[in-house]
C-alpha positions as a LaTeX table, in Angstrom:
\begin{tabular}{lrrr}
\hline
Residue & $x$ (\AA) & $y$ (\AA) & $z$ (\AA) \\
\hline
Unk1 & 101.32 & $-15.01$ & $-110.66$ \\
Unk2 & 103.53 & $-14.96$ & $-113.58$ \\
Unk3 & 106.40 & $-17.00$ & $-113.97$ \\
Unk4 & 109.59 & $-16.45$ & $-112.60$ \\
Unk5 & 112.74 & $-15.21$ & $-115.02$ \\
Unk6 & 115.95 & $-16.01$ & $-115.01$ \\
Unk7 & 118.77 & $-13.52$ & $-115.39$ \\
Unk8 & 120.28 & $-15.64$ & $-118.18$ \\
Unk9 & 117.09 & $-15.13$ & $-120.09$ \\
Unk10 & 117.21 & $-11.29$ & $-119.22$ \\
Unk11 & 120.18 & $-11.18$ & $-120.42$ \\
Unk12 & 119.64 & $-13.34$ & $-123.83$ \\
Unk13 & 116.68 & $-10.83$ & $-124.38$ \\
Unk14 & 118.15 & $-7.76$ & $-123.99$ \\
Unk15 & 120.73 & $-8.60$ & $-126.20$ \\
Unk16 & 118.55 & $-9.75$ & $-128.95$ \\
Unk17 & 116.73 & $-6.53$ & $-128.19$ \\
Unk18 & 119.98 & $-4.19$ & $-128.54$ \\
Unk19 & 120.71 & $-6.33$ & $-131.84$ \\
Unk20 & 117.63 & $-5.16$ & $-133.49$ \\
Unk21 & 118.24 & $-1.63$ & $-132.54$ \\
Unk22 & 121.60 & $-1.91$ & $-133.92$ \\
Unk23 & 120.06 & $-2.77$ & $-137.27$ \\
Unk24 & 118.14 & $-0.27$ & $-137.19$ \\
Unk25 & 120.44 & 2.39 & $-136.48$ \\
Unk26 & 122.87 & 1.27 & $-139.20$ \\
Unk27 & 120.06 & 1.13 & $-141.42$ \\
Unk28 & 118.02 & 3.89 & $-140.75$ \\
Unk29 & 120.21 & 6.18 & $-138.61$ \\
Unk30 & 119.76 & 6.90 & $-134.70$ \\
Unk31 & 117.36 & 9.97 & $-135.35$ \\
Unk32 & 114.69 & 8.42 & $-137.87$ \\
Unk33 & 115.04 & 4.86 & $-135.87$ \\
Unk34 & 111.83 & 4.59 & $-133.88$ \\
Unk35 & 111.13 & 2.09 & $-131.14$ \\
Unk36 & 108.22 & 1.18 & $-133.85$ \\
Unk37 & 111.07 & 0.89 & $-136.45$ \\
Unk38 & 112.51 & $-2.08$ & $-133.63$ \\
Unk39 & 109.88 & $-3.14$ & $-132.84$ \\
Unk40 & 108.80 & $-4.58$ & $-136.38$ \\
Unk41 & 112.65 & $-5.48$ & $-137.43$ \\
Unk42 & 112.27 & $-7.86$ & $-133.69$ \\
Unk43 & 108.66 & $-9.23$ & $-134.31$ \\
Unk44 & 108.54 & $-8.31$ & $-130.24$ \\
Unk45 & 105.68 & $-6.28$ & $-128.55$ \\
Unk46 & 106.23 & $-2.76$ & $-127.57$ \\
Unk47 & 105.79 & $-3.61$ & $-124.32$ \\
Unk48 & 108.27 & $-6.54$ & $-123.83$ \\
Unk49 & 111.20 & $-3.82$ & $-125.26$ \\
Unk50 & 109.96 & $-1.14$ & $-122.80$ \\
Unk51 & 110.12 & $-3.76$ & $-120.11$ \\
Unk52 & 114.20 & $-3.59$ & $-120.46$ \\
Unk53 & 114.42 & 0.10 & $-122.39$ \\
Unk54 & 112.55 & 2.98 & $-121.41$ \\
Unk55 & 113.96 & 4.49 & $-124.67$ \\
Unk56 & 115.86 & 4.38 & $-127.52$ \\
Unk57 & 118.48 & 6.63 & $-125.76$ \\
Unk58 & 119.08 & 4.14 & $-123.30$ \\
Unk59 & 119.23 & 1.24 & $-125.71$ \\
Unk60 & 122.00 & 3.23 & $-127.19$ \\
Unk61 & 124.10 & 4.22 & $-124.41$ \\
Unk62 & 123.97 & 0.15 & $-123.19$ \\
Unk63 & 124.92 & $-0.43$ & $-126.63$ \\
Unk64 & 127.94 & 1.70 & $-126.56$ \\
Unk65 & 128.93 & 0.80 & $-123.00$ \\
Unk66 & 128.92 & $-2.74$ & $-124.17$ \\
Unk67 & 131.28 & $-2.65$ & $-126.85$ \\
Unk68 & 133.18 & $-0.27$ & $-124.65$ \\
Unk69 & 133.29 & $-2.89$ & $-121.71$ \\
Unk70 & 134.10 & $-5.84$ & $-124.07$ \\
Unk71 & 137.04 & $-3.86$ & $-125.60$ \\
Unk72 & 138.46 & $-3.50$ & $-121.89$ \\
Unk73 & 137.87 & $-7.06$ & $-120.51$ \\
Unk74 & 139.48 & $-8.52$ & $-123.77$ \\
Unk75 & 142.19 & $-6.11$ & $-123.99$ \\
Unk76 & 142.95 & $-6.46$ & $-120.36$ \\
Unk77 & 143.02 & $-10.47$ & $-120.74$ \\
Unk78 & 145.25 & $-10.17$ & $-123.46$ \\
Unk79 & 147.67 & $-7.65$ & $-121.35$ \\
Unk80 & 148.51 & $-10.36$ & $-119.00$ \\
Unk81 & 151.33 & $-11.92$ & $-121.95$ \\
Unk82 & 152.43 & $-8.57$ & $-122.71$ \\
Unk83 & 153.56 & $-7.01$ & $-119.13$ \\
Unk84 & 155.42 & $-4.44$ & $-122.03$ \\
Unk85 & 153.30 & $-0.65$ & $-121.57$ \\
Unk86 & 154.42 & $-0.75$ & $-125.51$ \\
Unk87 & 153.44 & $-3.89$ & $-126.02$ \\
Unk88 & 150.04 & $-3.19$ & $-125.04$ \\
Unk89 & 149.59 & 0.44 & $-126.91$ \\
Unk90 & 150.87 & $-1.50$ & $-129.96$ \\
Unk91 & 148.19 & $-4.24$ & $-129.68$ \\
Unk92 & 145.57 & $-1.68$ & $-129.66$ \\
Unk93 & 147.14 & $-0.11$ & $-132.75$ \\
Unk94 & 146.83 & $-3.50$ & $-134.06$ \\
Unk95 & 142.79 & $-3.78$ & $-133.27$ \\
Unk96 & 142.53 & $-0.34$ & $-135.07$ \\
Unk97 & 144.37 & $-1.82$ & $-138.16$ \\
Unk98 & 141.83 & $-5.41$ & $-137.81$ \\
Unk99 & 138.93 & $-3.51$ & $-137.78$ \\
Unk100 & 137.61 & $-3.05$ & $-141.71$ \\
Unk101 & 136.58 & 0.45 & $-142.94$ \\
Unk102 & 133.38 & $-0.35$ & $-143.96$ \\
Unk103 & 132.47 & $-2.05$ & $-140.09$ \\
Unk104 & 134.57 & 1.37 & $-138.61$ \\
Unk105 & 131.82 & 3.50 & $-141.08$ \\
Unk106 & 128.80 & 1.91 & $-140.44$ \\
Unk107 & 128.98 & 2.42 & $-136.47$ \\
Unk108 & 130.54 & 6.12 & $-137.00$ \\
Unk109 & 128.08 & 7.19 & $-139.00$ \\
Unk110 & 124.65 & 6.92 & $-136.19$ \\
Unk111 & 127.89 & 6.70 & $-133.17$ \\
Unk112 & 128.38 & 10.75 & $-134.47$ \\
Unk113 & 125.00 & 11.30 & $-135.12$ \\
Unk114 & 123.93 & 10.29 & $-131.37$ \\
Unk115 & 126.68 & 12.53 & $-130.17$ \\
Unk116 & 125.46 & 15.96 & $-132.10$ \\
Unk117 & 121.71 & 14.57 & $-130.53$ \\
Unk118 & 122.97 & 14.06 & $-126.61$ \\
Unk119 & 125.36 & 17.33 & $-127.67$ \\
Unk120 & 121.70 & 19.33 & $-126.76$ \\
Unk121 & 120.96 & 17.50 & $-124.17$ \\
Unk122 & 122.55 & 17.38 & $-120.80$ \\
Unk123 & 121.32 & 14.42 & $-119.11$ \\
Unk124 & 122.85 & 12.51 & $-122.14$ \\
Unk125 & 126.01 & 14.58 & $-122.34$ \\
Unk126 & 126.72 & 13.58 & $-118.98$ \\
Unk127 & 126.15 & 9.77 & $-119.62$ \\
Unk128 & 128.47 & 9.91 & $-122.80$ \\
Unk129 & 130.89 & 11.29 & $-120.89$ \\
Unk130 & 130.96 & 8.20 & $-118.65$ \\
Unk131 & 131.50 & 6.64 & $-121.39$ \\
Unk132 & 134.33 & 8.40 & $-123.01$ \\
Unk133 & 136.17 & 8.50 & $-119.64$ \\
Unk134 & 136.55 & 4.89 & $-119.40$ \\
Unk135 & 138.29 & 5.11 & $-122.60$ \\
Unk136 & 140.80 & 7.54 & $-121.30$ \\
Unk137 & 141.48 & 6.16 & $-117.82$ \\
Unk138 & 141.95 & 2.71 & $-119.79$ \\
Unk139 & 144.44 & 4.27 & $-121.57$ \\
Unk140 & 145.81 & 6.65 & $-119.02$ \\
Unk141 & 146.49 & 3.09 & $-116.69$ \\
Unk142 & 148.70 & 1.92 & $-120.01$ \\
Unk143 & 150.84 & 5.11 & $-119.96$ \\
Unk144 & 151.07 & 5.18 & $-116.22$ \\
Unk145 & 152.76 & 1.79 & $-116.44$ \\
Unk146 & 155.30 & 2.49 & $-119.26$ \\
Unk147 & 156.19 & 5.78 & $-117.08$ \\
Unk148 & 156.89 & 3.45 & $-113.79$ \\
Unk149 & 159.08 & 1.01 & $-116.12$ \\
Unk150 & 161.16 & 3.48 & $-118.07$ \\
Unk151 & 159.27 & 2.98 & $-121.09$ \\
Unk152 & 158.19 & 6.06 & $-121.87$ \\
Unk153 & 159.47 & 9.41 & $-120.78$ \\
Unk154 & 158.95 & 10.50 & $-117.47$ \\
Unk155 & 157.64 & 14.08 & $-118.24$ \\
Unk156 & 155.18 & 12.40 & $-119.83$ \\
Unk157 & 151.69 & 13.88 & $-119.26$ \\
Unk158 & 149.61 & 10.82 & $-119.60$ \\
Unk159 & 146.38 & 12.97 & $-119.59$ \\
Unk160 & 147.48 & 14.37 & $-122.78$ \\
Unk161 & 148.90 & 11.22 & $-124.21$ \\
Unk162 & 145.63 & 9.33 & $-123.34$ \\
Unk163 & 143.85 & 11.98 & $-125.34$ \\
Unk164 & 146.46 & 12.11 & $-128.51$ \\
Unk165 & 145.39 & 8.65 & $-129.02$ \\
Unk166 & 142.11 & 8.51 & $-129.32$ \\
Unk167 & 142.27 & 11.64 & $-130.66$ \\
Unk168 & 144.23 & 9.71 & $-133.87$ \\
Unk169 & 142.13 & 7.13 & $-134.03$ \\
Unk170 & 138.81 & 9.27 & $-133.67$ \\
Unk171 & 140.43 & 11.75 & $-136.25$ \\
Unk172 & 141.47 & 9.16 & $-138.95$ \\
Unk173 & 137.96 & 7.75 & $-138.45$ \\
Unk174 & 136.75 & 11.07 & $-139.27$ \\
Unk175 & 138.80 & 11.95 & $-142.44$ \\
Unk176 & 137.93 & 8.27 & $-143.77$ \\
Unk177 & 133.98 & 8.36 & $-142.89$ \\
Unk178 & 133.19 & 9.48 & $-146.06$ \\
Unk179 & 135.76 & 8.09 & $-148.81$ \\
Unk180 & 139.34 & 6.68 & $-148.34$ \\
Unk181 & 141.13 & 3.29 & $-149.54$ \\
Unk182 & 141.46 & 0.50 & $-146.86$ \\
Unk183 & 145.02 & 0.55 & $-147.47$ \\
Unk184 & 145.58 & 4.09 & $-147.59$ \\
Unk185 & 143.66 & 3.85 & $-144.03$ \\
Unk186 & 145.76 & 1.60 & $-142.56$ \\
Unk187 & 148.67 & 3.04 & $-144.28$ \\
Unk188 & 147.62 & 6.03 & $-142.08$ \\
Unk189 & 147.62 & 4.06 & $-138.99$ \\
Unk190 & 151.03 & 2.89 & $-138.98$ \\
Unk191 & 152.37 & 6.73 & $-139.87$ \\
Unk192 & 150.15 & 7.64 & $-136.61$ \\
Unk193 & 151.56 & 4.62 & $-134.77$ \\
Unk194 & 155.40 & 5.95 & $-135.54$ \\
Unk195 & 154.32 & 9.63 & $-134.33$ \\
Unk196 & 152.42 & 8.50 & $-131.00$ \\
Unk197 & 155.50 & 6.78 & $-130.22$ \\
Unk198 & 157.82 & 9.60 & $-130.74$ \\
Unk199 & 156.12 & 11.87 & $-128.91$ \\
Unk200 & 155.71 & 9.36 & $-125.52$ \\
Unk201 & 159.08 & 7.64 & $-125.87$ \\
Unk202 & 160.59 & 11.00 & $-126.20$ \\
\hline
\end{tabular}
């Protein structure tokens, strides 16, 4: 009988196994990446990845869900000193403008490149969607709450205004993937920061 694991270990592996696809994906892109291609970058058998990934697919979707979750719980944790609805959309203007251009490009460049891949097929487009909802509804909950304290105006439609911003940060991303200053991006930001505002303040 082999010995039992513990979750914490589960856990520690799965992570180290998800770090050494990231690698990979930065370095090689999603679509040439092979599970071969992690497997030699962990030293690990084929076996022992398969034993927590069926695929590569699924390595990336955990990968993306994790940074997605971790961007939620921290945000969240932070919320509770800012009970301000502007407060909050300001902080995560703030993240945007923390987060260096060369970090933003290397996980835009195979992030896009997985999307035109699970684009085809429909198991995946469905499980990115997950995804990209909890993005929204986080945001949606922030507008909700500036509506119910006056904040913002109160035709807002917070479906739209949850979209307009990650629409602005998934756009800038965009026109910067390729060439662009750091401060000219962040430069950007702020103009995009003044405009979001205008448009939910009212």
């Amino acid at each position: 009988m082999s010995p039992k694991v513990s979750q914490a270990y589960k856990d520690e592996k799965r992570a180290i196994i998800l770090e050494g696809a990231l690698h990979c994906f930065i370095d090689k892109g999603f679509q040439a990446t092979t599970i071969d291609d992690i497997v030699r970058h962990l030293g690990m058998s084929k076996g022992a990845i398969y034993s927590y990934f069926s695929s590569k697919e699924v390595m990336y979707i955990q990968m993306a869900d994790d940074k997605m979750n971790a961007m939620v719980e921290n945000s969240s944790e932070d919320f509770k000193n800012m009970p301000s609805a502007e407060d909050q959309i300001r902080y995560m203007f703030d993240r945007f403008r923390r987060q260096s251009l060369d970090e933003l490009r290397k996980w835009l460049a195979f992030h896009l490149e997985f999307m035109l891949y699970a684009a085809r097929q429909p198991e995946l487009t469905e499980r990115w969607n997950q995804y990209a909802n909890k993005a929204l509804l986080f945001m949606q909950e922030i507008m909700e709450g500036g509506m119910k304290t006056g904040e913002f105006r109160s035709d807002l439609d917070i479906a739209a205004a949850s979209r307009l911003f990650w629409s602005v940060r998934d756009g800038l991303a965009l026109q910067f993937m390729l060439s662009g200053e750091e401060t000219d991006y962040k430069s950007m930001i702020n103009e995009m920061e003044k405009k979001v505002f205008r448009y939910i303040q009212g």
